[in-house]
């Protein structure tokens, strides 16, 4: 009798394992590109999962509160069926973009590390960076690759079907196709005071999948953005826009917003951080914009900084930690957005 139960247990185990494997293969063959905009409470972390199951994580949120952001990234990875992260991109060294890296690396293996520089020496005098820099070095083992403007992050493709490409258009305050000084006055340039912070050094990425295009610019600021759009639109129109710098007005140059002309924008804001009123107004004035989503309801700005409730991931409970997910289907030439794993999907057309 005991042997019969053992045999039955083996059969059940094999059946469950087989179903899981079939589910995993089905997900990989579904042909969708998935993008998760994670709740870092005003920080940033964006998870990209390709149709072949390859993963790129852009930024890791904050260290504090303890493990919160690593917990949320790990949760999204589980929802995406990931066993590891193929590539981690740290856009720049601000505490709300790379603070969660060490704790995350303890939860899930990370194969490759990409950044825009080593943590700046001048920041080491600030207590928060004195704490975070050693954690970053411990997590990466000092094995990071510098990503320059004009370079690609290699991704797997199949011989058939639409190709996927992740391309860097700005890094280290340098822009692909522009050799000049971004802070020098020029005709048609509404120049702002030079940004000496690390924000202007952010990595800015363009992800394409067939005709679909997505722009994620980290925390690049006004002067960098200008040269991405003027006098030449170096990016072109996009379908999906990760609102730069959490929706702060020191970024989101009006010229760039018009050049991008996104169909949908997603702001990784916080309860008291972004979207600021000028950026909110400029986004909503774009003829192309069909929807603006935010991670949080911003308590500072009311109707001047918040979309309708159905487009806010954490509208009533700022500690819920819900994400926004985009899924791109190149066969239908559409993409959908939803809030959380069970949220209602809203469908949008990919621009021709």
mmCIF file of C-alpha atoms in Angstrom:
data_model
loop_
_atom_site.group_PDB
_atom_site.id
_atom_site.type_symbol
_atom_site.label_atom_id
_atom_site.label_comp_id
_atom_site.label_asym_id
_atom_site.label_seq_id
_atom_site.Cartn_x
_atom_site.Cartn_y
_atom_site.Cartn_z
ATOM 1 C CA UNK A 1 0.000 0.000 0.000
ATOM 2 C CA UNK A 2 2.795 2.408 0.926
ATOM 3 C CA UNK A 3 4.470 1.745 -2.439
ATOM 4 C CA UNK A 4 1.187 2.560 -4.235
ATOM 5 C CA UNK A 5 0.969 5.930 -2.486
ATOM 6 C CA UNK A 6 4.588 6.675 -3.343
ATOM 7 C CA UNK A 7 3.973 5.793 -7.014
ATOM 8 C CA UNK A 8 0.826 7.945 -7.066
ATOM 9 C CA UNK A 9 2.775 10.829 -5.530
ATOM 10 C CA UNK A 10 5.431 10.552 -8.221
ATOM 11 C CA UNK A 11 2.774 10.656 -10.962
ATOM 12 C CA UNK A 12 1.137 13.756 -9.442
ATOM 13 C CA UNK A 13 4.501 15.486 -9.068
ATOM 14 C CA UNK A 14 5.419 14.772 -12.683
ATOM 15 C CA UNK A 15 2.021 16.002 -13.863
ATOM 16 C CA UNK A 16 2.294 19.261 -11.924
ATOM 17 C CA UNK A 17 5.870 19.782 -13.098
ATOM 18 C CA UNK A 18 4.839 19.096 -16.681
ATOM 19 C CA UNK A 19 1.957 21.574 -16.478
ATOM 20 C CA UNK A 20 4.279 24.210 -15.038
ATOM 21 C CA UNK A 21 6.760 23.629 -17.842
ATOM 22 C CA UNK A 22 3.998 23.864 -20.437
ATOM 23 C CA UNK A 23 2.756 27.083 -18.848
ATOM 24 C CA UNK A 24 6.281 28.511 -18.882
ATOM 25 C CA UNK A 25 6.775 27.619 -22.545
ATOM 26 C CA UNK A 26 3.344 28.992 -23.434
ATOM 27 C CA UNK A 27 4.218 32.287 -21.752
ATOM 28 C CA UNK A 28 7.518 32.456 -23.608
ATOM 29 C CA UNK A 29 5.772 31.775 -26.921
ATOM 30 C CA UNK A 30 2.892 34.181 -26.337
ATOM 31 C CA UNK A 31 4.789 36.791 -28.323
ATOM 32 C CA UNK A 32 4.120 39.678 -25.970
ATOM 33 C CA UNK A 33 6.668 42.075 -24.575
ATOM 34 C CA UNK A 34 5.818 42.936 -20.963
ATOM 35 C CA UNK A 35 6.857 46.051 -19.052
ATOM 36 C CA UNK A 36 6.217 46.391 -15.315
ATOM 37 C CA UNK A 37 6.296 49.855 -13.737
ATOM 38 C CA UNK A 38 6.907 49.099 -10.066
ATOM 39 C CA UNK A 39 5.883 51.095 -7.026
ATOM 40 C CA UNK A 40 9.042 52.439 -5.406
ATOM 41 C CA UNK A 41 7.090 55.197 -3.590
ATOM 42 C CA UNK A 42 8.694 57.982 -5.600
ATOM 43 C CA UNK A 43 11.753 56.012 -6.672
ATOM 44 C CA UNK A 44 12.068 53.947 -9.827
ATOM 45 C CA UNK A 45 12.269 50.357 -11.010
ATOM 46 C CA UNK A 46 11.052 49.083 -14.378
ATOM 47 C CA UNK A 47 11.046 45.403 -15.334
ATOM 48 C CA UNK A 48 11.133 44.394 -19.001
ATOM 49 C CA UNK A 49 10.393 40.785 -19.974
ATOM 50 C CA UNK A 50 10.862 39.876 -23.636
ATOM 51 C CA UNK A 51 8.835 37.319 -25.619
ATOM 52 C CA UNK A 52 11.734 34.874 -25.232
ATOM 53 C CA UNK A 53 11.676 35.240 -21.448
ATOM 54 C CA UNK A 54 14.783 37.427 -21.241
ATOM 55 C CA UNK A 55 14.645 40.085 -18.533
ATOM 56 C CA UNK A 56 16.047 43.580 -18.073
ATOM 57 C CA UNK A 57 15.533 45.466 -14.817
ATOM 58 C CA UNK A 58 16.040 49.224 -14.921
ATOM 59 C CA UNK A 59 16.922 50.534 -11.427
ATOM 60 C CA UNK A 60 16.183 49.035 -8.011
ATOM 61 C CA UNK A 61 14.453 51.730 -5.965
ATOM 62 C CA UNK A 62 15.557 52.611 -2.431
ATOM 63 C CA UNK A 63 17.247 50.836 0.463
ATOM 64 C CA UNK A 64 14.850 52.208 3.061
ATOM 65 C CA UNK A 65 12.306 51.402 4.370
ATOM 66 C CA UNK A 66 14.055 48.106 4.944
ATOM 67 C CA UNK A 67 13.583 45.645 2.058
ATOM 68 C CA UNK A 68 10.342 47.277 0.835
ATOM 69 C CA UNK A 69 11.509 47.907 -2.715
ATOM 70 C CA UNK A 70 13.407 44.626 -3.047
ATOM 71 C CA UNK A 71 10.231 42.851 -1.877
ATOM 72 C CA UNK A 72 8.176 44.547 -4.581
ATOM 73 C CA UNK A 73 10.681 43.818 -7.340
ATOM 74 C CA UNK A 74 10.883 40.175 -6.263
ATOM 75 C CA UNK A 75 7.081 39.955 -6.333
ATOM 76 C CA UNK A 76 6.950 41.273 -9.901
ATOM 77 C CA UNK A 77 9.661 38.822 -10.961
ATOM 78 C CA UNK A 78 7.586 35.956 -9.556
ATOM 79 C CA UNK A 79 4.487 37.198 -11.373
ATOM 80 C CA UNK A 80 6.567 37.265 -14.569
ATOM 81 C CA UNK A 81 7.792 33.705 -13.948
ATOM 82 C CA UNK A 82 11.444 34.716 -13.686
ATOM 83 C CA UNK A 83 14.118 32.618 -11.976
ATOM 84 C CA UNK A 84 16.823 35.229 -12.510
ATOM 85 C CA UNK A 85 17.369 38.708 -13.962
ATOM 86 C CA UNK A 86 19.459 38.685 -17.124
ATOM 87 C CA UNK A 87 20.540 42.315 -16.967
ATOM 88 C CA UNK A 88 20.301 45.103 -14.400
ATOM 89 C CA UNK A 89 20.684 48.678 -15.640
ATOM 90 C CA UNK A 90 21.399 51.363 -13.048
ATOM 91 C CA UNK A 91 20.548 54.608 -14.831
ATOM 92 C CA UNK A 92 22.359 56.832 -12.324
ATOM 93 C CA UNK A 93 23.454 56.940 -8.723
ATOM 94 C CA UNK A 94 20.623 58.512 -6.798
ATOM 95 C CA UNK A 95 19.421 56.761 -3.664
ATOM 96 C CA UNK A 96 15.943 56.104 -5.078
ATOM 97 C CA UNK A 97 17.335 54.326 -8.151
ATOM 98 C CA UNK A 98 20.019 51.958 -6.842
ATOM 99 C CA UNK A 99 19.400 51.565 -3.121
ATOM 100 C CA UNK A 100 17.680 48.181 -3.324
ATOM 101 C CA UNK A 101 20.357 46.376 -5.324
ATOM 102 C CA UNK A 102 22.108 44.365 -2.601
ATOM 103 C CA UNK A 103 18.961 43.034 -0.972
ATOM 104 C CA UNK A 104 17.523 42.180 -4.384
ATOM 105 C CA UNK A 105 20.686 40.316 -5.385
ATOM 106 C CA UNK A 106 20.189 38.098 -2.321
ATOM 107 C CA UNK A 107 16.668 37.217 -3.479
ATOM 108 C CA UNK A 108 17.210 36.496 -7.171
ATOM 109 C CA UNK A 109 20.391 35.948 -9.245
ATOM 110 C CA UNK A 110 21.441 38.852 -11.486
ATOM 111 C CA UNK A 111 23.639 37.886 -14.431
ATOM 112 C CA UNK A 112 24.878 41.224 -15.810
ATOM 113 C CA UNK A 113 25.259 44.731 -14.425
ATOM 114 C CA UNK A 114 25.230 47.898 -16.536
ATOM 115 C CA UNK A 115 25.583 51.493 -15.384
ATOM 116 C CA UNK A 116 26.578 54.962 -16.560
ATOM 117 C CA UNK A 117 29.631 55.351 -14.320
ATOM 118 C CA UNK A 118 30.996 54.375 -10.948
ATOM 119 C CA UNK A 119 29.335 56.148 -8.014
ATOM 120 C CA UNK A 120 30.783 59.694 -8.101
ATOM 121 C CA UNK A 121 33.600 60.340 -5.641
ATOM 122 C CA UNK A 122 32.216 63.718 -4.656
ATOM 123 C CA UNK A 123 29.096 62.037 -3.306
ATOM 124 C CA UNK A 124 31.012 59.844 -0.906
ATOM 125 C CA UNK A 125 31.047 62.638 1.675
ATOM 126 C CA UNK A 126 27.264 62.431 1.908
ATOM 127 C CA UNK A 127 26.198 59.880 4.485
ATOM 128 C CA UNK A 128 23.649 58.117 2.289
ATOM 129 C CA UNK A 129 26.165 57.514 -0.486
ATOM 130 C CA UNK A 130 28.866 56.420 1.961
ATOM 131 C CA UNK A 131 26.440 53.686 2.962
ATOM 132 C CA UNK A 132 25.121 52.749 -0.493
ATOM 133 C CA UNK A 133 28.325 52.703 -2.548
ATOM 134 C CA UNK A 134 29.860 49.712 -0.699
ATOM 135 C CA UNK A 135 26.538 47.869 -1.009
ATOM 136 C CA UNK A 136 26.537 48.488 -4.762
ATOM 137 C CA UNK A 137 30.093 47.222 -5.087
ATOM 138 C CA UNK A 138 29.239 44.158 -3.010
ATOM 139 C CA UNK A 139 26.200 43.334 -5.141
ATOM 140 C CA UNK A 140 27.979 43.766 -8.477
ATOM 141 C CA UNK A 141 31.322 42.343 -7.405
ATOM 142 C CA UNK A 142 32.858 45.283 -9.238
ATOM 143 C CA UNK A 143 31.841 43.672 -12.541
ATOM 144 C CA UNK A 144 29.794 46.349 -14.249
ATOM 145 C CA UNK A 145 29.745 47.477 -17.871
ATOM 146 C CA UNK A 146 29.673 51.141 -18.780
ATOM 147 C CA UNK A 147 26.904 51.923 -21.271
ATOM 148 C CA UNK A 148 27.599 54.817 -23.635
ATOM 149 C CA UNK A 149 25.196 56.764 -25.819
ATOM 150 C CA UNK A 150 24.785 55.008 -29.153
ATOM 151 C CA UNK A 151 25.257 51.486 -27.772
ATOM 152 C CA UNK A 152 22.751 48.632 -27.576
ATOM 153 C CA UNK A 153 22.013 46.292 -24.713
ATOM 154 C CA UNK A 154 22.087 42.905 -26.505
ATOM 155 C CA UNK A 155 18.797 41.009 -26.457
ATOM 156 C CA UNK A 156 17.848 37.654 -27.955
ATOM 157 C CA UNK A 157 15.748 37.546 -31.121
ATOM 158 C CA UNK A 158 14.339 34.834 -33.333
ATOM 159 C CA UNK A 159 14.941 34.691 -37.072
ATOM 160 C CA UNK A 160 11.220 35.133 -37.704
ATOM 161 C CA UNK A 161 8.917 37.749 -36.298
ATOM 162 C CA UNK A 162 9.484 41.330 -35.154
ATOM 163 C CA UNK A 163 12.857 42.194 -33.711
ATOM 164 C CA UNK A 164 13.402 43.632 -30.257
ATOM 165 C CA UNK A 165 16.086 46.235 -29.565
ATOM 166 C CA UNK A 166 17.154 48.197 -26.473
ATOM 167 C CA UNK A 167 19.220 51.231 -27.422
ATOM 168 C CA UNK A 168 20.951 53.927 -25.355
ATOM 169 C CA UNK A 169 20.435 57.494 -26.602
ATOM 170 C CA UNK A 170 21.984 59.349 -23.652
ATOM 171 C CA UNK A 171 24.480 58.577 -20.887
ATOM 172 C CA UNK A 172 27.022 60.533 -18.826
ATOM 173 C CA UNK A 173 25.533 63.827 -20.050
ATOM 174 C CA UNK A 174 26.348 62.823 -23.630
ATOM 175 C CA UNK A 175 23.839 62.350 -26.418
ATOM 176 C CA UNK A 176 23.954 60.104 -29.450
ATOM 177 C CA UNK A 177 24.528 62.221 -32.550
ATOM 178 C CA UNK A 178 25.420 65.404 -30.636
ATOM 179 C CA UNK A 179 29.060 66.189 -29.925
ATOM 180 C CA UNK A 180 28.641 69.609 -28.315
ATOM 181 C CA UNK A 181 28.233 70.858 -24.764
ATOM 182 C CA UNK A 182 24.614 70.438 -23.729
ATOM 183 C CA UNK A 183 24.773 73.484 -21.450
ATOM 184 C CA UNK A 184 25.909 75.993 -24.107
ATOM 185 C CA UNK A 185 23.225 78.458 -25.317
ATOM 186 C CA UNK A 186 21.969 77.918 -28.863
ATOM 187 C CA UNK A 187 19.245 79.216 -31.155
ATOM 188 C CA UNK A 188 15.836 77.890 -30.142
ATOM 189 C CA UNK A 189 17.194 76.652 -26.804
ATOM 190 C CA UNK A 190 15.245 77.604 -23.686
ATOM 191 C CA UNK A 191 18.321 76.856 -21.625
ATOM 192 C CA UNK A 192 18.146 76.142 -17.915
ATOM 193 C CA UNK A 193 20.859 76.439 -15.300
ATOM 194 C CA UNK A 194 23.405 73.618 -15.838
ATOM 195 C CA UNK A 195 22.499 70.535 -13.816
ATOM 196 C CA UNK A 196 25.525 69.522 -11.757
ATOM 197 C CA UNK A 197 23.692 66.642 -10.081
ATOM 198 C CA UNK A 198 23.907 63.028 -11.164
ATOM 199 C CA UNK A 199 20.457 63.238 -12.772
ATOM 200 C CA UNK A 200 21.787 64.721 -16.010
ATOM 201 C CA UNK A 201 24.173 61.760 -16.307
ATOM 202 C CA UNK A 202 21.285 59.268 -16.430
ATOM 203 C CA UNK A 203 21.088 56.517 -18.996
ATOM 204 C CA UNK A 204 18.171 57.092 -21.389
ATOM 205 C CA UNK A 205 16.853 54.082 -23.314
ATOM 206 C CA UNK A 206 14.642 53.424 -26.319
ATOM 207 C CA UNK A 207 13.032 49.980 -26.534
ATOM 208 C CA UNK A 208 11.539 48.872 -29.852
ATOM 209 C CA UNK A 209 9.580 45.732 -30.700
ATOM 210 C CA UNK A 210 8.439 45.763 -34.296
ATOM 211 C CA UNK A 211 6.671 49.106 -34.746
ATOM 212 C CA UNK A 212 6.234 49.636 -31.001
ATOM 213 C CA UNK A 213 8.519 52.165 -29.309
ATOM 214 C CA UNK A 214 9.052 52.930 -25.596
ATOM 215 C CA UNK A 215 11.208 55.678 -24.079
ATOM 216 C CA UNK A 216 12.603 55.545 -20.536
ATOM 217 C CA UNK A 217 14.917 58.442 -19.729
ATOM 218 C CA UNK A 218 15.769 57.865 -16.081
ATOM 219 C CA UNK A 219 16.130 61.278 -14.449
ATOM 220 C CA UNK A 220 17.671 63.215 -17.363
ATOM 221 C CA UNK A 221 16.991 66.908 -17.015
ATOM 222 C CA UNK A 222 15.927 69.834 -19.197
ATOM 223 C CA UNK A 223 19.108 70.646 -21.130
ATOM 224 C CA UNK A 224 19.832 67.010 -21.999
ATOM 225 C CA UNK A 225 16.238 66.549 -23.127
ATOM 226 C CA UNK A 226 16.425 69.589 -25.403
ATOM 227 C CA UNK A 227 19.244 68.112 -27.470
ATOM 228 C CA UNK A 228 17.381 64.819 -27.837
ATOM 229 C CA UNK A 229 14.597 66.694 -29.619
ATOM 230 C CA UNK A 230 16.065 69.849 -31.192
ATOM 231 C CA UNK A 231 17.069 70.714 -33.850
ATOM 232 C CA UNK A 232 16.754 66.995 -34.720
ATOM 233 C CA UNK A 233 14.216 64.634 -33.190
ATOM 234 C CA UNK A 234 16.673 61.853 -32.340
ATOM 235 C CA UNK A 235 14.064 59.486 -30.900
ATOM 236 C CA UNK A 236 10.931 60.032 -32.966
ATOM 237 C CA UNK A 237 7.387 59.426 -31.824
ATOM 238 C CA UNK A 238 6.808 56.798 -29.152
ATOM 239 C CA UNK A 239 3.856 54.686 -28.126
ATOM 240 C CA UNK A 240 4.726 54.527 -24.435
ATOM 241 C CA UNK A 241 6.577 57.110 -22.342
ATOM 242 C CA UNK A 242 7.943 56.571 -18.855
ATOM 243 C CA UNK A 243 7.536 60.103 -17.569
ATOM 244 C CA UNK A 244 11.042 61.333 -16.888
ATOM 245 C CA UNK A 245 12.244 62.088 -13.355
ATOM 246 C CA UNK A 246 8.978 61.005 -11.711
ATOM 247 C CA UNK A 247 7.143 63.882 -13.419
ATOM 248 C CA UNK A 248 9.200 66.746 -11.976
ATOM 249 C CA UNK A 249 9.218 70.078 -13.804
ATOM 250 C CA UNK A 250 13.016 70.342 -13.917
ATOM 251 C CA UNK A 251 12.728 67.553 -16.485
ATOM 252 C CA UNK A 252 10.033 66.816 -19.084
ATOM 253 C CA UNK A 253 11.143 69.556 -21.449
ATOM 254 C CA UNK A 254 8.127 70.694 -23.457
ATOM 255 C CA UNK A 255 10.075 70.353 -26.713
ATOM 256 C CA UNK A 256 10.875 66.711 -25.959
ATOM 257 C CA UNK A 257 7.298 65.880 -24.972
ATOM 258 C CA UNK A 258 6.043 67.253 -28.284
ATOM 259 C CA UNK A 259 8.753 65.369 -30.189
ATOM 260 C CA UNK A 260 7.886 62.077 -28.486
ATOM 261 C CA UNK A 261 4.107 62.543 -28.893
ATOM 262 C CA UNK A 262 3.334 59.460 -26.778
ATOM 263 C CA UNK A 263 0.055 57.576 -26.922
ATOM 264 C CA UNK A 264 0.317 56.564 -23.257
ATOM 265 C CA UNK A 265 2.488 57.942 -20.444
ATOM 266 C CA UNK A 266 3.253 56.299 -17.091
ATOM 267 C CA UNK A 267 4.639 58.327 -14.180
ATOM 268 C CA UNK A 268 6.536 56.567 -11.404
ATOM 269 C CA UNK A 269 5.643 59.160 -8.814
ATOM 270 C CA UNK A 270 5.085 59.162 -5.069
ATOM 271 C CA UNK A 271 2.343 60.379 -2.722
ATOM 272 C CA UNK A 272 4.140 63.750 -2.504
ATOM 273 C CA UNK A 273 6.517 63.579 -5.483
ATOM 274 C CA UNK A 274 5.416 64.302 -9.067
ATOM 275 C CA UNK A 275 3.617 64.806 -11.348
ATOM 276 C CA UNK A 276 4.174 68.546 -10.956
ATOM 277 C CA UNK A 277 1.552 70.882 -12.486
ATOM 278 C CA UNK A 278 3.539 72.217 -15.478
ATOM 279 C CA UNK A 279 4.494 68.715 -16.615
ATOM 280 C CA UNK A 280 0.950 67.455 -16.009
ATOM 281 C CA UNK A 281 -0.469 70.302 -18.091
ATOM 282 C CA UNK A 282 2.031 69.797 -20.935
ATOM 283 C CA UNK A 283 1.363 66.058 -21.095
ATOM 284 C CA UNK A 284 -2.390 66.497 -21.219
ATOM 285 C CA UNK A 285 -2.036 69.144 -23.936
ATOM 286 C CA UNK A 286 -0.441 66.618 -26.309
ATOM 287 C CA UNK A 287 -2.903 65.719 -29.113
ATOM 288 C CA UNK A 288 -1.431 62.202 -29.253
ATOM 289 C CA UNK A 289 -2.004 61.321 -25.587
ATOM 290 C CA UNK A 290 -4.785 58.816 -24.968
ATOM 291 C CA UNK A 291 -4.021 58.038 -21.323
ATOM 292 C CA UNK A 292 -1.800 59.089 -18.434
ATOM 293 C CA UNK A 293 -1.198 56.574 -15.641
ATOM 294 C CA UNK A 294 0.459 57.217 -12.284
ATOM 295 C CA UNK A 295 1.692 54.918 -9.539
ATOM 296 C CA UNK A 296 0.297 57.148 -6.779
ATOM 297 C CA UNK A 297 -2.259 59.827 -6.098
ATOM 298 C CA UNK A 298 -0.239 62.948 -5.292
ATOM 299 C CA UNK A 299 -1.766 64.663 -2.276
ATOM 300 C CA UNK A 300 -0.157 68.025 -3.070
ATOM 301 C CA UNK A 301 -1.680 68.876 -6.436
ATOM 302 C CA UNK A 302 -5.237 67.560 -6.680
ATOM 303 C CA UNK A 303 -6.623 67.901 -10.209
ATOM 304 C CA UNK A 304 -3.479 69.770 -11.313
ATOM 305 C CA UNK A 305 -1.291 66.692 -10.931
ATOM 306 C CA UNK A 306 -3.480 63.578 -10.936
ATOM 307 C CA UNK A 307 -5.311 61.653 -13.669
ATOM 308 C CA UNK A 308 -8.770 60.116 -13.100
ATOM 309 C CA UNK A 309 -8.863 57.467 -10.322
ATOM 310 C CA UNK A 310 -9.034 54.508 -12.729
ATOM 311 C CA UNK A 311 -5.550 55.416 -13.986
ATOM 312 C CA UNK A 312 -3.879 55.553 -10.553
ATOM 313 C CA UNK A 313 -2.361 52.295 -9.306
ATOM 314 C CA UNK A 314 -2.397 53.142 -5.594
ATOM 315 C CA UNK A 315 -5.115 55.758 -5.365
ATOM 316 C CA UNK A 316 -6.380 55.113 -1.828
ATOM 317 C CA UNK A 317 -3.676 53.053 -0.108
ATOM 318 C CA UNK A 318 -0.163 54.451 -0.705
ATOM 319 C CA UNK A 319 1.403 51.380 0.931
ATOM 320 C CA UNK A 320 -0.320 48.795 -1.266
ATOM 321 C CA UNK A 321 2.630 48.541 -3.673
ATOM 322 C CA UNK A 322 0.638 47.850 -6.842
ATOM 323 C CA UNK A 323 2.368 48.003 -10.208
ATOM 324 C CA UNK A 324 1.274 49.039 -13.697
ATOM 325 C CA UNK A 325 1.835 46.516 -16.473
ATOM 326 C CA UNK A 326 2.071 47.086 -20.220
ATOM 327 C CA UNK A 327 1.881 44.190 -22.702
ATOM 328 C CA UNK A 328 2.728 44.644 -26.364
ATOM 329 C CA UNK A 329 1.268 42.373 -29.049
ATOM 330 C CA UNK A 330 2.961 43.037 -32.409
ATOM 331 C CA UNK A 331 0.611 40.758 -34.346
ATOM 332 C CA UNK A 332 -2.384 42.876 -33.380
ATOM 333 C CA UNK A 333 -0.367 46.122 -33.510
ATOM 334 C CA UNK A 334 -1.761 46.948 -30.080
ATOM 335 C CA UNK A 335 -0.605 47.227 -26.496
ATOM 336 C CA UNK A 336 -2.523 47.034 -23.250
ATOM 337 C CA UNK A 337 -2.093 48.563 -19.815
ATOM 338 C CA UNK A 338 -3.474 47.244 -16.571
ATOM 339 C CA UNK A 339 -3.088 47.932 -12.873
ATOM 340 C CA UNK A 340 -1.798 44.926 -10.942
ATOM 341 C CA UNK A 341 -1.903 41.287 -12.067
ATOM 342 C CA UNK A 342 -5.711 41.152 -12.167
ATOM 343 C CA UNK A 343 -6.556 44.671 -13.350
ATOM 344 C CA UNK A 344 -8.813 45.486 -16.289
ATOM 345 C CA UNK A 345 -6.868 45.844 -19.527
ATOM 346 C CA UNK A 346 -7.106 49.004 -21.595
ATOM 347 C CA UNK A 347 -6.045 48.563 -25.220
ATOM 348 C CA UNK A 348 -4.206 51.116 -27.347
ATOM 349 C CA UNK A 349 -3.103 51.139 -30.974
ATOM 350 C CA UNK A 350 0.586 51.110 -31.905
ATOM 351 C CA UNK A 351 1.425 54.183 -33.972
ATOM 352 C CA UNK A 352 2.130 53.432 -37.662
#
